[in-house]
Amino acid sequence: MNSQEVRIFETKERILANNDKAAALVRERMDDKKCLFINLMSSPGAGKTTTIVKTLEELGKVRPGVRTGVMEADVDSDVDARTVAGAGAEAIQLHTGGSCHMDADMTWRGLTQMKPEGLDLIILENVGNLVCPAEFDVGADFRVMILSVPEGDDKPLKYPLMFTVSDVLLVNKTDTASIFDFDFDALERRVHALNPDMKIFPVCAKSGEGFAPWIAWLAEKLDKKCGK
Amino acid sequence: MNSQEVRIFETKERILANNDKAAALVRERMDDKKCLFINLMSSPGAGKTTTIVKTLEELGKVRPGVRTGVMEADVDSDVDARTVAGAGAEAIQLHTGGSCHMDADMTWRGLTQMKPEGLDLIILENVGNLVCPAEFDVGADFRVMILSVPEGDDKPLKYPLMFTVSDVLLVNKTDTASIFDFDFDALERRVHALNPDMKIFPVCAKSGEGFAPWIAWLAEKLDKKCGK
C-alpha cells in the first residue's frame, strides 16, 4: 500500500469502529423499548418495497394489531415511502444524501423520529446495494437480505460479506425461476458454505407465495422481543 | 453536520478530487495508446458478463481482428474472468479487496497489466453497484450502464447519479418485459429528464436481440479512437 492507501484504509477502519459503537448503543436502546428492529438489504430492484408491503399484510393476519413502522432509506427520492404509506404502514423517508449505505447514527436519528416506544416492529429498507450496507451495522436485531431470482444463483460467490453477515435470506421472484435457470440447490450450497446458520425462505412478494414460514419466523422473533 | 460528519465529508471530497486527477491522467495515457476504454456498470446480476461476451462476439463480426481485453473487477472472486476468458477474450481479474467500486489508481494498475498499447478496446466490468461506481471516474472514454428489466423502470428515480454520468444505457433482459410490466416509455422519459443525451439500447444479451445498434455505436467509437 502507498501512503494515500494507508490513510484511506485507516480512515475507513476508524469509521467502522465508531459505527460499531453507535450500533451497540442503538441495540441497547431498542431493547429497552421492546421494539423489534430489522435491517432489510438487497440489490436495486430485488423487491424490498413489495416484500415489506406483503410482509406487513401477512403479519397483520397472524398478529392483528401489531404496530409497525418502516424507514425508507434512499439516495434521493420519496418513491418507496409513498408506496409503503399507501399500504397503511407508518413510514418515513431517510435521504442518505448520496451515501451508499445507512450507518448507525443516521439510523438512530430515523428511529427517534419514528418513536419506537409506541411500535412493536420497525423495518429499515436500506439503500439498494450488496456491498457497503453489509459493512455497516445499524444496530438491528436481525439482518434480512433479499436475493431476487433474476440476479442469479452465483451471487454468494461475488458478494460473500452480505451473505455472511445476514441472518435470513429471502429468495424473491420465485415465479421466474424457470425463465432464469435458477438453481436453488446450488444457491443453498453456496450460502451455507459461507453462513451455515442462515435461514433461507423462497418467496414471491407479488403473490405472497411461500410467505408462511417467513412470517412464522418473524412472528416468533416479535413475540420474544415484545414479550407478548 | 456534527464535527465527525464534517470530517468524513471533507475526507470524501479530498478522495474524489484526487481520483479526478488520476482519472484525467489515465485518459491522457489511453489517448496516447489509441485504445478505447469503456467503464461498464450495473447492479449485481443485471448481466454485465453475459453482455460483454455477446458484445465481443458481435463486434468481431463487424470488426474482424479487433484486439480486445476485459478487466473484471470483483470484491472477491474469479467467476467472471474465467467466463470471459472461456469466450476467447484476454481477461484479468482485479480484486477490490472489499471496496465497493474501482477508482482510477486501481484501474491504471489493471490497465498497465493488460498492456493497452497492444489492444484496440478494453472493457472494465466494474463492481455490481449503482451507487459508488457512479462517483468514481476511472478515466474511461465512455461510461456504459446496464439496467435489467427485472430491476424495474423506476430506477432512474432512485439512483439518479448513475443515469446522469453514463453515456449509454443498455436495457437488458428485454425478453422478460411482459412478465415484469416494464414500461419502456416511462423509463426513457425518466432517463432523458436526468440526461437528455443518453443513448438507450434495449437488448437481450442471452440471445443477442437488439445488439446491432449498440455494436454500431461501439464500432464507430472504436474507429474514431484507433484511427482505423
Coordinates of C-alpha atoms in Angstrom, one line a residue:
Chain A
M1 CA 0.0 0.0 0.0
N2 CA 1.2 3.5 -0.7
S3 CA 0.8 6.3 1.9
Q4 CA -2.6 7.5 0.5
E5 CA -4.0 4.0 0.5
V6 CA -2.8 3.5 4.1
R7 CA -4.6 6.8 5.1
I8 CA -7.8 5.8 3.4
F9 CA -7.6 2.3 5.0
E10 CA -7.1 3.8 8.5
T11 CA -9.9 6.3 8.0
K12 CA -12.2 3.5 7.0
E13 CA -11.2 1.4 10.0
R14 CA -11.9 4.3 12.3
I15 CA -15.3 5.0 10.7
L16 CA -16.3 1.3 11.0
A17 CA -15.1 1.1 14.7
N18 CA -17.1 4.3 15.6
N19 CA -20.1 2.9 13.8
D20 CA -19.9 -0.4 15.7
K21 CA -20.0 1.5 19.0
A22 CA -23.0 3.6 17.8
A23 CA -24.8 0.4 16.6
A24 CA -24.3 -1.3 20.0
L25 CA -26.0 1.8 21.6
V26 CA -28.9 1.6 19.1
R27 CA -29.4 -2.1 20.0
E28 CA -29.4 -1.3 23.7
R29 CA -31.9 1.4 23.4
M30 CA -34.2 -0.7 21.1
D31 CA -34.0 -3.5 23.7
D32 CA -35.3 -1.0 26.4
K33 CA -38.1 0.0 24.1
K34 CA -39.1 -3.7 23.4
C35 CA -39.3 -2.9 19.7
L36 CA -38.0 -5.5 17.1
F37 CA -35.8 -3.8 14.6
I38 CA -35.0 -5.4 11.2
N39 CA -32.4 -4.2 8.6
L40 CA -33.5 -5.2 5.1
M41 CA -30.9 -5.2 2.4
S42 CA -30.7 -6.2 -1.3
S43 CA -29.6 -5.1 -4.8
P44 CA -31.6 -2.4 -6.5
G45 CA -34.8 -3.9 -7.9
A46 CA -34.8 -7.1 -5.9
G47 CA -38.2 -6.2 -4.4
K48 CA -37.6 -4.7 -1.0
T49 CA -40.6 -2.4 -1.0
T50 CA -43.0 -5.1 -2.4
T51 CA -41.7 -7.5 0.2
I52 CA -42.3 -5.1 3.0
V53 CA -45.8 -4.3 1.9
K54 CA -46.7 -8.0 1.6
T55 CA -44.9 -8.8 4.9
L56 CA -47.0 -6.2 6.8
E57 CA -50.2 -7.5 5.2
E58 CA -49.4 -11.2 6.1
L59 CA -48.1 -10.4 9.6
G60 CA -51.3 -8.5 10.3
K61 CA -53.2 -11.7 9.8
V62 CA -51.3 -13.7 12.4
R63 CA -50.6 -10.9 14.8
P64 CA -53.6 -8.5 14.4
G65 CA -53.0 -5.1 16.0
V66 CA -49.2 -5.3 15.6
R67 CA -47.8 -1.7 15.5
T68 CA -45.3 -1.4 12.7
G69 CA -43.1 1.3 11.2
V70 CA -40.9 1.4 8.1
M71 CA -37.9 3.6 7.4
E72 CA -37.1 4.0 3.7
A73 CA -33.5 4.9 3.1
D74 CA -32.9 6.3 -0.4
V75 CA -30.1 8.1 -2.0
D76 CA -32.5 10.6 -3.4
S77 CA -36.3 10.1 -3.7
D78 CA -39.6 9.5 -1.9
V79 CA -41.0 6.8 -4.1
D80 CA -40.8 4.0 -1.6
A81 CA -42.1 5.9 1.5
R82 CA -45.2 6.9 -0.6
T83 CA -45.8 3.2 -1.6
V84 CA -45.5 1.9 2.0
A85 CA -47.6 4.7 3.4
G86 CA -50.2 3.8 0.8
A87 CA -50.3 0.3 2.3
G88 CA -51.3 1.7 5.6
A89 CA -48.0 1.5 7.5
E90 CA -46.3 4.3 9.3
A91 CA -43.4 5.3 7.0
I92 CA -40.7 7.9 6.9
Q93 CA -38.1 8.6 4.2
L94 CA -34.5 9.0 5.1
H95 CA -32.3 10.6 2.4
T96 CA -28.7 9.4 2.7
G97 CA -27.5 12.5 0.7
G98 CA -25.6 10.4 -1.8
S99 CA -24.3 7.9 0.7
C100 CA -24.4 4.3 -0.5
H101 CA -25.5 2.8 2.9
M102 CA -27.1 3.7 6.2
D103 CA -24.9 4.0 9.3
A104 CA -25.9 3.6 12.9
D105 CA -26.0 7.4 13.6
M106 CA -28.3 8.1 10.6
T107 CA -30.4 5.1 11.7
W108 CA -30.8 6.3 15.2
R109 CA -31.9 9.8 14.0
G110 CA -34.6 8.0 11.9
L111 CA -35.6 5.7 14.8
T112 CA -36.1 8.6 17.2
Q113 CA -38.3 10.3 14.6
M114 CA -40.4 7.1 14.4
K115 CA -40.8 6.9 18.2
P116 CA -40.1 3.2 18.7
E117 CA -41.6 3.2 22.2
G118 CA -45.1 3.2 20.5
L119 CA -44.2 0.4 18.0
D120 CA -43.6 -3.3 18.0
L121 CA -41.6 -3.7 14.8
I122 CA -39.6 -1.3 12.7
I123 CA -38.1 -2.3 9.3
L124 CA -35.3 -0.3 7.7
E125 CA -35.3 -0.6 4.0
N126 CA -31.6 0.0 3.4
V127 CA -30.1 1.5 0.2
G128 CA -30.1 -1.0 -2.7
N129 CA -26.6 -2.2 -2.6
L130 CA -25.0 -5.6 -1.9
V131 CA -21.6 -4.2 -0.8
C132 CA -21.5 -1.2 1.6
P133 CA -24.6 -1.9 3.7
A134 CA -23.0 -5.3 4.6
E135 CA -20.2 -3.5 6.4
F136 CA -22.2 -1.0 8.4
D137 CA -24.1 -2.5 11.4
V138 CA -27.1 -0.2 12.0
G139 CA -28.0 -1.8 15.4
A140 CA -30.8 -4.0 14.1
D141 CA -31.8 -7.2 15.9
F142 CA -31.6 -9.1 12.6
R143 CA -30.3 -8.6 9.1
V144 CA -32.5 -9.9 6.4
M145 CA -31.4 -9.9 2.8
I146 CA -33.3 -10.4 -0.4
L147 CA -31.8 -12.0 -3.5
S148 CA -34.1 -12.0 -6.5
V149 CA -34.1 -14.9 -8.9
P150 CA -33.2 -12.8 -12.0
E151 CA -29.9 -11.8 -10.2
G152 CA -28.7 -15.4 -10.4
D153 CA -27.7 -18.2 -8.1
D154 CA -24.0 -17.3 -8.2
K155 CA -24.3 -14.1 -6.1
P156 CA -22.9 -15.6 -2.8
L157 CA -19.6 -16.2 -4.7
K158 CA -19.5 -12.5 -5.7
Y159 CA -20.9 -10.6 -2.7
P160 CA -19.8 -13.0 0.1
L161 CA -19.9 -10.5 3.0
M162 CA -23.6 -9.7 2.6
F163 CA -24.4 -13.4 2.8
T164 CA -22.1 -13.9 5.7
V165 CA -23.5 -11.2 8.0
S166 CA -27.2 -11.7 7.3
D167 CA -29.5 -13.9 9.4
V168 CA -32.2 -14.5 6.8
L169 CA -32.2 -14.8 3.0
L170 CA -35.5 -14.2 1.2
V171 CA -35.2 -15.6 -2.4
N172 CA -37.7 -13.4 -4.2
K173 CA -39.4 -13.6 -7.6
T174 CA -39.6 -17.4 -7.4
D175 CA -42.3 -17.3 -10.1
T176 CA -39.5 -16.5 -12.6
A177 CA -37.1 -19.4 -11.6
S178 CA -37.7 -21.4 -14.8
I179 CA -37.1 -18.5 -17.1
F180 CA -33.7 -17.7 -15.4
D181 CA -32.5 -21.3 -15.0
F182 CA -32.1 -20.6 -11.3
D183 CA -30.6 -23.5 -9.3
F184 CA -31.9 -23.4 -5.7
D185 CA -29.7 -26.3 -4.6
A186 CA -26.6 -24.6 -5.9
L187 CA -27.6 -21.4 -4.1
E188 CA -28.2 -23.1 -0.8
R189 CA -24.9 -24.9 -1.0
R190 CA -23.1 -21.6 -1.7
V191 CA -25.0 -19.7 1.0
H192 CA -24.4 -22.4 3.7
A193 CA -20.7 -22.7 2.9
L194 CA -20.4 -19.0 3.9
N195 CA -23.0 -19.0 6.7
P196 CA -24.3 -22.4 7.9
D197 CA -27.0 -20.8 10.2
M198 CA -28.6 -18.7 7.5
K199 CA -32.4 -19.3 7.2
I200 CA -33.5 -19.4 3.5
F201 CA -37.1 -18.7 2.5
P202 CA -38.1 -18.8 -1.2
V203 CA -40.9 -16.3 -1.7
C204 CA -42.9 -14.4 -4.3
A205 CA -43.6 -11.0 -2.9
K206 CA -46.1 -10.1 -5.6
S207 CA -48.4 -13.1 -5.0
G208 CA -47.4 -13.9 -1.3
E209 CA -46.5 -17.5 -2.2
G210 CA -44.0 -19.0 0.2
F211 CA -44.6 -16.3 2.8
A212 CA -45.9 -18.5 5.7
P213 CA -42.6 -19.8 7.0
W214 CA -41.0 -16.3 6.8
I215 CA -44.0 -14.8 8.6
A216 CA -43.8 -17.5 11.3
W217 CA -40.1 -16.8 11.8
L218 CA -40.8 -13.0 12.1
A219 CA -43.8 -13.5 14.4
E220 CA -41.7 -15.7 16.7
K221 CA -39.0 -13.0 17.0
L222 CA -41.6 -10.4 17.5
D223 CA -43.2 -12.3 20.4
K224 CA -39.8 -12.8 22.0
K225 CA -38.8 -9.2 21.7
C226 CA -42.0 -7.6 22.7
G227 CA -42.7 -10.1 25.4
K228 CA -46.3 -10.6 24.4
Chain B
M1 CA -23.5 18.4 10.4
N2 CA -21.6 17.5 13.6
S3 CA -17.8 17.5 13.6
Q4 CA -17.4 13.8 12.8
E5 CA -19.7 14.2 9.8
V6 CA -17.8 17.2 8.6
R7 CA -14.5 15.2 8.8
I8 CA -16.0 12.3 6.8
F9 CA -17.4 14.7 4.2
E10 CA -14.0 16.5 3.8
T11 CA -12.2 13.2 3.6
K12 CA -14.6 12.1 0.8
E13 CA -14.2 15.3 -1.1
R14 CA -10.4 15.0 -1.0
I15 CA -10.6 11.4 -2.1
L16 CA -12.9 12.3 -5.0
A17 CA -10.7 15.3 -6.1
N18 CA -7.5 13.1 -6.0
N19 CA -9.4 10.5 -8.0
D20 CA -10.5 13.0 -10.7
K21 CA -6.8 14.0 -11.2
A22 CA -5.8 10.3 -11.5
A23 CA -8.6 9.7 -13.9
A24 CA -7.6 12.6 -16.2
L25 CA -4.1 11.1 -16.3
V26 CA -5.5 7.6 -17.2
R27 CA -7.5 9.2 -20.1
E28 CA -4.4 11.1 -21.4
R29 CA -2.3 7.9 -21.4
M30 CA -5.1 5.8 -23.1
D31 CA -5.3 8.5 -25.8
D32 CA -1.6 8.1 -26.4
K33 CA -2.1 4.4 -26.8
K34 CA -5.1 4.8 -29.1
C35 CA -7.0 2.2 -27.1
L36 CA -10.8 2.7 -26.5
F37 CA -11.6 2.3 -22.8
I38 CA -15.2 1.5 -21.6
N39 CA -16.4 1.5 -18.0
L40 CA -19.3 -0.9 -17.7
M41 CA -21.5 -0.6 -14.6
S42 CA -24.8 -2.1 -13.3
S43 CA -26.5 -3.7 -10.3
P44 CA -25.5 -7.2 -9.3
G45 CA -27.0 -9.7 -11.7
A46 CA -28.0 -7.2 -14.4
G47 CA -26.0 -9.3 -16.9
K48 CA -22.6 -7.5 -17.3
T49 CA -20.6 -10.6 -18.0
T50 CA -23.1 -12.1 -20.5
T51 CA -23.3 -8.7 -22.2
I52 CA -19.5 -8.5 -22.5
V53 CA -19.3 -12.0 -24.0
K54 CA -22.0 -11.3 -26.6
T55 CA -20.6 -7.8 -27.4
L56 CA -17.2 -9.2 -28.2
E57 CA -18.8 -11.9 -30.3
E58 CA -20.9 -9.4 -32.3
L59 CA -18.2 -6.8 -32.6
G60 CA -15.8 -9.5 -34.0
K61 CA -18.3 -9.9 -36.9
V62 CA -18.2 -6.3 -38.0
R63 CA -14.6 -5.5 -37.0
P64 CA -12.7 -8.8 -37.5
G65 CA -9.3 -8.9 -35.9
V66 CA -10.2 -6.3 -33.3
R67 CA -7.9 -6.8 -30.3
T68 CA -9.9 -6.7 -27.0
G69 CA -9.3 -7.1 -23.3
V70 CA -11.6 -7.3 -20.3
M71 CA -10.8 -6.3 -16.7
E72 CA -13.2 -8.0 -14.2
A73 CA -13.4 -6.1 -11.0
D74 CA -14.8 -8.1 -8.2
V75 CA -15.0 -7.7 -4.5
D76 CA -13.8 -11.3 -4.1
S77 CA -13.9 -14.0 -6.8
D78 CA -12.7 -15.1 -10.2
V79 CA -16.0 -16.3 -11.6
D80 CA -16.3 -13.6 -14.3
A81 CA -12.7 -13.6 -15.6
R82 CA -13.0 -17.4 -16.2
T83 CA -16.2 -16.9 -18.1
V84 CA -14.8 -14.1 -20.3
A85 CA -11.5 -16.0 -20.9
G86 CA -13.6 -19.0 -21.9
A87 CA -15.1 -16.8 -24.6
G88 CA -11.7 -16.2 -26.1
A89 CA -11.0 -12.7 -24.8
E90 CA -7.9 -11.6 -22.9
A91 CA -9.1 -11.2 -19.4
I92 CA -7.7 -10.3 -16.0
Q93 CA -9.3 -10.3 -12.6
L94 CA -9.0 -7.3 -10.3
H95 CA -9.9 -7.8 -6.6
T96 CA -11.0 -4.6 -5.0
G97 CA -10.3 -6.1 -1.5
G98 CA -13.8 -5.3 -0.2
S99 CA -14.1 -1.9 -1.9
C100 CA -17.5 -1.2 -3.5
H101 CA -16.1 0.5 -6.6
M102 CA -13.0 0.8 -8.8
D103 CA -11.0 4.0 -8.5
A104 CA -8.7 5.5 -11.2
D105 CA -5.5 4.3 -9.4
M106 CA -6.7 0.7 -9.2
T107 CA -7.8 0.9 -12.8
W108 CA -4.5 2.2 -14.0
R109 CA -2.7 -0.7 -12.3
G110 CA -5.1 -3.1 -14.1
L111 CA -4.6 -1.3 -17.5
T112 CA -0.8 -1.5 -17.3
Q113 CA -1.1 -5.2 -16.6
M114 CA -3.2 -5.6 -19.8
K115 CA -0.7 -3.7 -21.9
P116 CA -3.2 -1.4 -23.8
E117 CA -0.6 -0.5 -26.5
G118 CA -1.3 -3.9 -28.0
L119 CA -5.1 -3.6 -27.8
D120 CA -7.9 -1.7 -29.5
L121 CA -10.6 -1.9 -26.9
I122 CA -10.6 -2.6 -23.1
I123 CA -13.8 -3.0 -21.1
L124 CA -13.8 -2.7 -17.4
E125 CA -16.6 -4.7 -15.7
N126 CA -17.0 -2.6 -12.6
V127 CA -18.3 -3.9 -9.2
G128 CA -22.0 -4.6 -9.3
N129 CA -23.4 -1.4 -7.6
L130 CA -25.5 1.5 -8.8
V131 CA -24.2 4.0 -6.2
C132 CA -20.4 4.2 -5.6
P133 CA -19.1 3.5 -9.1
A134 CA -21.1 6.4 -10.3
E135 CA -19.0 8.8 -8.2
F136 CA -15.6 7.4 -9.2
D137 CA -14.3 8.4 -12.7
V138 CA -11.9 5.7 -13.7
G139 CA -10.6 7.5 -16.8
A140 CA -12.7 5.7 -19.4
D141 CA -13.7 7.2 -22.7
F142 CA -17.3 6.2 -22.1
R143 CA -19.4 5.0 -19.2
V144 CA -22.0 2.4 -20.2
M145 CA -24.6 1.2 -17.7
I146 CA -26.9 -1.8 -17.8
L147 CA -30.3 -1.8 -16.3
S148 CA -32.0 -5.1 -16.5
V149 CA -35.8 -5.3 -16.9
P150 CA -36.5 -7.2 -13.7
E151 CA -35.0 -4.3 -11.7
G152 CA -37.9 -2.1 -12.8
D153 CA -38.4 1.1 -14.8
D154 CA -38.3 3.3 -11.7
K155 CA -34.6 3.0 -11.1
P156 CA -33.6 6.5 -12.6
L157 CA -35.7 8.0 -9.8
K158 CA -33.8 6.1 -7.2
Y159 CA -30.2 6.0 -8.5
P160 CA -30.1 9.3 -10.4
L161 CA -26.4 9.9 -10.4
M162 CA -25.6 6.7 -12.3
F163 CA -28.0 7.7 -15.0
T164 CA -26.7 11.2 -15.1
V165 CA -23.0 10.4 -15.6
S166 CA -23.4 7.5 -18.0
D167 CA -23.3 7.9 -21.8
V168 CA -25.1 4.7 -22.8
L169 CA -27.8 2.7 -21.2
L170 CA -28.3 -0.9 -22.2
V171 CA -31.7 -2.1 -21.1
N172 CA -31.0 -5.9 -20.8
K173 CA -33.3 -9.0 -20.4
T174 CA -35.9 -7.4 -22.8
D175 CA -37.3 -10.9 -23.3
T176 CA -38.8 -10.7 -19.8
A177 CA -40.5 -7.2 -20.3
S178 CA -44.1 -8.6 -20.3
I179 CA -43.5 -10.7 -17.1
F180 CA -42.3 -7.6 -15.2
D181 CA -44.7 -5.0 -16.6
F182 CA -41.7 -2.9 -17.7
D183 CA -42.7 0.4 -19.2
F184 CA -40.0 1.4 -21.8
D185 CA -41.6 4.8 -22.4
A186 CA -41.7 5.7 -18.7
L187 CA -38.0 4.6 -18.4
E188 CA -37.0 6.7 -21.4
R189 CA -38.8 9.8 -20.0
R190 CA -37.1 9.4 -16.6
V191 CA -33.7 8.8 -18.1
H192 CA -33.8 11.8 -20.5
A193 CA -35.1 14.1 -17.8
L194 CA -31.8 13.4 -16.0
N195 CA -29.6 13.1 -19.0
P196 CA -31.0 14.2 -22.4
D197 CA -28.0 12.9 -24.4
M198 CA -28.1 9.4 -23.1
K199 CA -28.2 6.7 -25.8
I200 CA -30.7 3.9 -24.9
F201 CA -30.4 0.5 -26.5
P202 CA -32.8 -2.3 -25.5
V203 CA -31.0 -5.6 -25.7
C204 CA -31.2 -9.3 -24.8
A205 CA -27.6 -10.4 -24.1
K206 CA -28.6 -14.1 -23.9
S207 CA -30.0 -14.1 -27.5
G208 CA -28.2 -11.1 -29.0
E209 CA -31.5 -9.5 -29.9
G210 CA -31.3 -5.7 -30.3
F211 CA -27.4 -5.7 -30.4
A212 CA -27.0 -4.2 -33.9
P213 CA -27.4 -0.5 -32.9
W214 CA -25.2 -0.9 -29.8
I215 CA -22.5 -2.7 -31.8
A216 CA -22.7 0.1 -34.5
W217 CA -22.3 2.7 -31.8
L218 CA -19.3 0.9 -30.3
A219 CA -17.7 0.3 -33.7
E220 CA -17.9 4.0 -34.6
K221 CA -16.2 5.0 -31.3
L222 CA -13.6 2.3 -31.9
D223 CA -12.8 3.6 -35.4
K224 CA -12.5 7.1 -34.1
K225 CA -10.2 6.2 -31.2
C226 CA -8.0 3.8 -33.0
G227 CA -7.9 5.9 -36.2
K228 CA -8.5 2.9 -38.4

